[in-house]
Amino acid sequence: MNIRVLRFMIRLIALVKFSDIYVLEYGLEVGILQSKSLSKKKLVRFIQLKIP
């Protein structure tokens, strides 16, 4: 396999994973602003559990 194709695939996978994490964080922030029921420590712990 061409090295350029391999690098492109790795970058694409990394981009998708980063965008999933960003969406998760954004969704949690919106939820917290609406309910304000989660503390900051719980939010950080929840994000850490969701990231593989």
PDB file of N, CA and C in Angstrom:
ATOM      1  N   MET A   1       0.845  -1.176   0.000  1.00  0.00           N
ATOM      2  CA  MET A   1       0.000   0.000   0.000  1.00  0.00           C
ATOM      3  C   MET A   1       0.893   1.242   0.000  1.00  0.00           C
ATOM      4  N   ASN A   2       0.489   2.209  -0.743  1.00  0.00           N
ATOM      5  CA  ASN A   2       1.249   3.448  -0.839  1.00  0.00           C
ATOM      6  C   ASN A   2       1.265   4.159   0.518  1.00  0.00           C
ATOM      7  N   ILE A   3       2.401   4.733   0.883  1.00  0.00           N
ATOM      8  CA  ILE A   3       2.537   5.418   2.173  1.00  0.00           C
ATOM      9  C   ILE A   3       1.603   6.619   2.269  1.00  0.00           C
ATOM     10  N   ARG A   4       1.342   7.281   1.156  1.00  0.00           N
ATOM     11  CA  ARG A   4       0.428   8.428   1.185  1.00  0.00           C
ATOM     12  C   ARG A   4      -0.991   7.997   1.517  1.00  0.00           C
ATOM     13  N   VAL A   5      -1.396   6.881   0.961  1.00  0.00           N
ATOM     14  CA  VAL A   5      -2.739   6.359   1.251  1.00  0.00           C
ATOM     15  C   VAL A   5      -2.837   5.963   2.712  1.00  0.00           C
ATOM     16  N   LEU A   6      -1.801   5.316   3.219  1.00  0.00           N
ATOM     17  CA  LEU A   6      -1.785   4.909   4.615  1.00  0.00           C
ATOM     18  C   LEU A   6      -1.853   6.117   5.543  1.00  0.00           C
ATOM     19  N   ARG A   7      -1.059   7.143   5.271  1.00  0.00           N
ATOM     20  CA  ARG A   7      -1.095   8.358   6.094  1.00  0.00           C
ATOM     21  C   ARG A   7      -2.455   9.029   6.021  1.00  0.00           C
ATOM     22  N   PHE A   8      -3.054   9.061   4.836  1.00  0.00           N
ATOM     23  CA  PHE A   8      -4.376   9.660   4.681  1.00  0.00           C
ATOM     24  C   PHE A   8      -5.411   8.919   5.526  1.00  0.00           C
ATOM     25  N   MET A   9      -5.348   7.588   5.509  1.00  0.00           N
ATOM     26  CA  MET A   9      -6.306   6.797   6.283  1.00  0.00           C
ATOM     27  C   MET A   9      -6.129   7.029   7.781  1.00  0.00           C
ATOM     28  N   ILE A  10      -4.895   7.097   8.243  1.00  0.00           N
ATOM     29  CA  ILE A  10      -4.630   7.339   9.665  1.00  0.00           C
ATOM     30  C   ILE A  10      -5.147   8.711  10.071  1.00  0.00           C
ATOM     31  N   ARG A  11      -4.902   9.721   9.253  1.00  0.00           N
ATOM     32  CA  ARG A  11      -5.383  11.074   9.568  1.00  0.00           C
ATOM     33  C   ARG A  11      -6.901  11.131   9.566  1.00  0.00           C
ATOM     34  N   LEU A  12      -7.528  10.435   8.640  1.00  0.00           N
ATOM     35  CA  LEU A  12      -8.987  10.421   8.571  1.00  0.00           C
ATOM     36  C   LEU A  12      -9.584   9.777   9.822  1.00  0.00           C
ATOM     37  N   ILE A  13      -9.008   8.668  10.252  1.00  0.00           N
ATOM     38  CA  ILE A  13      -9.486   8.003  11.471  1.00  0.00           C
ATOM     39  C   ILE A  13      -9.296   8.911  12.677  1.00  0.00           C
ATOM     40  N   ALA A  14      -8.147   9.574  12.777  1.00  0.00           N
ATOM     41  CA  ALA A  14      -7.897  10.487  13.892  1.00  0.00           C
ATOM     42  C   ALA A  14      -8.880  11.649  13.872  1.00  0.00           C
ATOM     43  N   LEU A  15      -9.181  12.164  12.704  1.00  0.00           N
ATOM     44  CA  LEU A  15     -10.124  13.273  12.585  1.00  0.00           C
ATOM     45  C   LEU A  15     -11.516  12.851  13.032  1.00  0.00           C
ATOM     46  N   VAL A  16     -11.941  11.671  12.638  1.00  0.00           N
ATOM     47  CA  VAL A  16     -13.264  11.180  13.040  1.00  0.00           C
ATOM     48  C   VAL A  16     -13.323  10.993  14.545  1.00  0.00           C
ATOM     49  N   LYS A  17     -12.288  10.430  15.135  1.00  0.00           N
ATOM     50  CA  LYS A  17     -12.268  10.246  16.589  1.00  0.00           C
ATOM     51  C   LYS A  17     -12.290  11.592  17.300  1.00  0.00           C
ATOM     52  N   PHE A  18     -11.523  12.562  16.819  1.00  0.00           N
ATOM     53  CA  PHE A  18     -11.498  13.886  17.438  1.00  0.00           C
ATOM     54  C   PHE A  18     -12.858  14.552  17.339  1.00  0.00           C
ATOM     55  N   SER A  19     -13.518  14.425  16.194  1.00  0.00           N
ATOM     56  CA  SER A  19     -14.822  15.064  16.029  1.00  0.00           C
ATOM     57  C   SER A  19     -15.854  14.415  16.937  1.00  0.00           C
ATOM     58  N   ASP A  20     -15.758  13.092  17.165  1.00  0.00           N
ATOM     59  CA  ASP A  20     -16.679  12.420  18.087  1.00  0.00           C
ATOM     60  C   ASP A  20     -16.495  12.950  19.502  1.00  0.00           C
ATOM     61  N   ILE A  21     -15.257  13.132  19.916  1.00  0.00           N
ATOM     62  CA  ILE A  21     -14.976  13.656  21.252  1.00  0.00           C
ATOM     63  C   ILE A  21     -15.491  15.080  21.373  1.00  0.00           C
ATOM     64  N   TYR A  22     -15.288  15.897  20.337  1.00  0.00           N
ATOM     65  CA  TYR A  22     -15.758  17.278  20.361  1.00  0.00           C
ATOM     66  C   TYR A  22     -17.276  17.325  20.482  1.00  0.00           C
ATOM     67  N   VAL A  23     -17.965  16.489  19.715  1.00  0.00           N
ATOM     68  CA  VAL A  23     -19.430  16.454  19.771  1.00  0.00           C
ATOM     69  C   VAL A  23     -19.887  16.010  21.151  1.00  0.00           C
ATOM     70  N   LEU A  24     -19.219  15.024  21.731  1.00  0.00           N
ATOM     71  CA  LEU A  24     -19.567  14.556  23.068  1.00  0.00           C
ATOM     72  C   LEU A  24     -19.409  15.675  24.085  1.00  0.00           C
ATOM     73  N   GLU A  25     -18.274  16.379  24.048  1.00  0.00           N
ATOM     74  CA  GLU A  25     -18.042  17.466  24.990  1.00  0.00           C
ATOM     75  C   GLU A  25     -19.056  18.583  24.791  1.00  0.00           C
ATOM     76  N   TYR A  26     -19.345  18.933  23.552  1.00  0.00           N
ATOM     77  CA  TYR A  26     -20.299  20.001  23.273  1.00  0.00           C
ATOM     78  C   TYR A  26     -21.685  19.615  23.778  1.00  0.00           C
ATOM     79  N   GLY A  27     -22.089  18.382  23.528  1.00  0.00           N
ATOM     80  CA  GLY A  27     -23.393  17.914  23.990  1.00  0.00           C
ATOM     81  C   GLY A  27     -23.486  17.923  25.501  1.00  0.00           C
ATOM     82  N   LEU A  28     -22.416  17.527  26.178  1.00  0.00           N
ATOM     83  CA  LEU A  28     -22.423  17.535  27.638  1.00  0.00           C
ATOM     84  C   LEU A  28     -22.482  18.956  28.175  1.00  0.00           C
ATOM     85  N   GLU A  29     -21.750  19.883  27.534  1.00  0.00           N
ATOM     86  CA  GLU A  29     -21.785  21.270  27.982  1.00  0.00           C
ATOM     87  C   GLU A  29     -23.184  21.852  27.840  1.00  0.00           C
ATOM     88  N   VAL A  30     -23.853  21.563  26.735  1.00  0.00           N
ATOM     89  CA  VAL A  30     -25.214  22.053  26.536  1.00  0.00           C
ATOM     90  C   VAL A  30     -26.138  21.461  27.589  1.00  0.00           C
ATOM     91  N   GLY A  31     -25.977  20.165  27.856  1.00  0.00           N
ATOM     92  CA  GLY A  31     -26.804  19.516  28.873  1.00  0.00           C
ATOM     93  C   GLY A  31     -26.576  20.107  30.251  1.00  0.00           C
ATOM     94  N   ILE A  32     -25.339  20.438  30.570  1.00  0.00           N
ATOM     95  CA  ILE A  32     -25.031  21.022  31.878  1.00  0.00           C
ATOM     96  C   ILE A  32     -25.609  22.424  31.984  1.00  0.00           C
ATOM     97  N   LEU A  33     -25.509  23.186  30.912  1.00  0.00           N
ATOM     98  CA  LEU A  33     -26.076  24.528  30.951  1.00  0.00           C
ATOM     99  C   LEU A  33     -27.585  24.475  31.140  1.00  0.00           C
ATOM    100  N   GLN A  34     -28.230  23.445  30.611  1.00  0.00           N
ATOM    101  CA  GLN A  34     -29.674  23.332  30.748  1.00  0.00           C
ATOM    102  C   GLN A  34     -30.072  22.841  32.133  1.00  0.00           C
ATOM    103  N   SER A  35     -29.365  21.861  32.665  1.00  0.00           N
ATOM    104  CA  SER A  35     -29.791  21.271  33.936  1.00  0.00           C
ATOM    105  C   SER A  35     -28.905  21.660  35.117  1.00  0.00           C
ATOM    106  N   LYS A  36     -27.613  21.885  34.869  1.00  0.00           N
ATOM    107  CA  LYS A  36     -26.616  22.223  35.897  1.00  0.00           C
ATOM    108  C   LYS A  36     -26.614  21.202  37.029  1.00  0.00           C
ATOM    109  N   SER A  37     -26.791  19.926  36.670  1.00  0.00           N
ATOM    110  CA  SER A  37     -26.844  18.886  37.692  1.00  0.00           C
ATOM    111  C   SER A  37     -25.521  18.141  37.861  1.00  0.00           C
ATOM    112  N   LEU A  38     -24.641  18.204  36.864  1.00  0.00           N
ATOM    113  CA  LEU A  38     -23.353  17.514  36.965  1.00  0.00           C
ATOM    114  C   LEU A  38     -22.265  18.480  37.428  1.00  0.00           C
ATOM    115  N   SER A  39     -21.466  18.028  38.363  1.00  0.00           N
ATOM    116  CA  SER A  39     -20.338  18.848  38.775  1.00  0.00           C
ATOM    117  C   SER A  39     -19.221  18.723  37.751  1.00  0.00           C
ATOM    118  N   LYS A  40     -18.237  19.601  37.838  1.00  0.00           N
ATOM    119  CA  LYS A  40     -17.135  19.575  36.872  1.00  0.00           C
ATOM    120  C   LYS A  40     -16.342  18.278  36.982  1.00  0.00           C
ATOM    121  N   LYS A  41     -16.125  17.770  38.179  1.00  0.00           N
ATOM    122  CA  LYS A  41     -15.377  16.523  38.348  1.00  0.00           C
ATOM    123  C   LYS A  41     -16.119  15.352  37.713  1.00  0.00           C
ATOM    124  N   LYS A  42     -17.428  15.311  37.878  1.00  0.00           N
ATOM    125  CA  LYS A  42     -18.211  14.234  37.271  1.00  0.00           C
ATOM    126  C   LYS A  42     -18.153  14.324  35.757  1.00  0.00           C
ATOM    127  N   LEU A  43     -18.184  15.542  35.220  1.00  0.00           N
ATOM    128  CA  LEU A  43     -18.116  15.727  33.772  1.00  0.00           C
ATOM    129  C   LEU A  43     -16.782  15.223  33.234  1.00  0.00           C
ATOM    130  N   VAL A  44     -15.688  15.589  33.889  1.00  0.00           N
ATOM    131  CA  VAL A  44     -14.360  15.155  33.445  1.00  0.00           C
ATOM    132  C   VAL A  44     -14.269  13.634  33.507  1.00  0.00           C
ATOM    133  N   ARG A  45     -14.783  13.047  34.560  1.00  0.00           N
ATOM    134  CA  ARG A  45     -14.757  11.583  34.702  1.00  0.00           C
ATOM    135  C   ARG A  45     -15.577  10.923  33.595  1.00  0.00           C
ATOM    136  N   PHE A  46     -16.736  11.491  33.287  1.00  0.00           N
ATOM    137  CA  PHE A  46     -17.595  10.941  32.244  1.00  0.00           C
ATOM    138  C   PHE A  46     -16.902  10.997  30.893  1.00  0.00           C
ATOM    139  N   ILE A  47     -16.243  12.111  30.588  1.00  0.00           N
ATOM    140  CA  ILE A  47     -15.528  12.248  29.315  1.00  0.00           C
ATOM    141  C   ILE A  47     -14.376  11.251  29.253  1.00  0.00           C
ATOM    142  N   GLN A  48     -13.671  11.059  30.365  1.00  0.00           N
ATOM    143  CA  GLN A  48     -12.558  10.113  30.377  1.00  0.00           C
ATOM    144  C   GLN A  48     -13.045   8.690  30.137  1.00  0.00           C
ATOM    145  N   LEU A  49     -14.208   8.354  30.642  1.00  0.00           N
ATOM    146  CA  LEU A  49     -14.748   7.013  30.439  1.00  0.00           C
ATOM    147  C   LEU A  49     -15.174   6.793  28.994  1.00  0.00           C
ATOM    148  N   LYS A  50     -15.635   7.844  28.324  1.00  0.00           N
ATOM    149  CA  LYS A  50     -16.125   7.711  26.963  1.00  0.00           C
ATOM    150  C   LYS A  50     -15.008   7.656  25.930  1.00  0.00           C
ATOM    151  N   ILE A  51     -13.845   8.211  26.247  1.00  0.00           N
ATOM    152  CA  ILE A  51     -12.735   8.235  25.288  1.00  0.00           C
ATOM    153  C   ILE A  51     -12.002   6.902  25.353  1.00  0.00           C
ATOM    154  N   PRO A  52     -11.894   6.208  24.215  1.00  0.00           N
ATOM    155  CA  PRO A  52     -11.227   4.893  24.234  1.00  0.00           C
ATOM    156  C   PRO A  52      -9.727   5.007  24.432  1.00  0.00           C
TER     157      PRO A  52
END
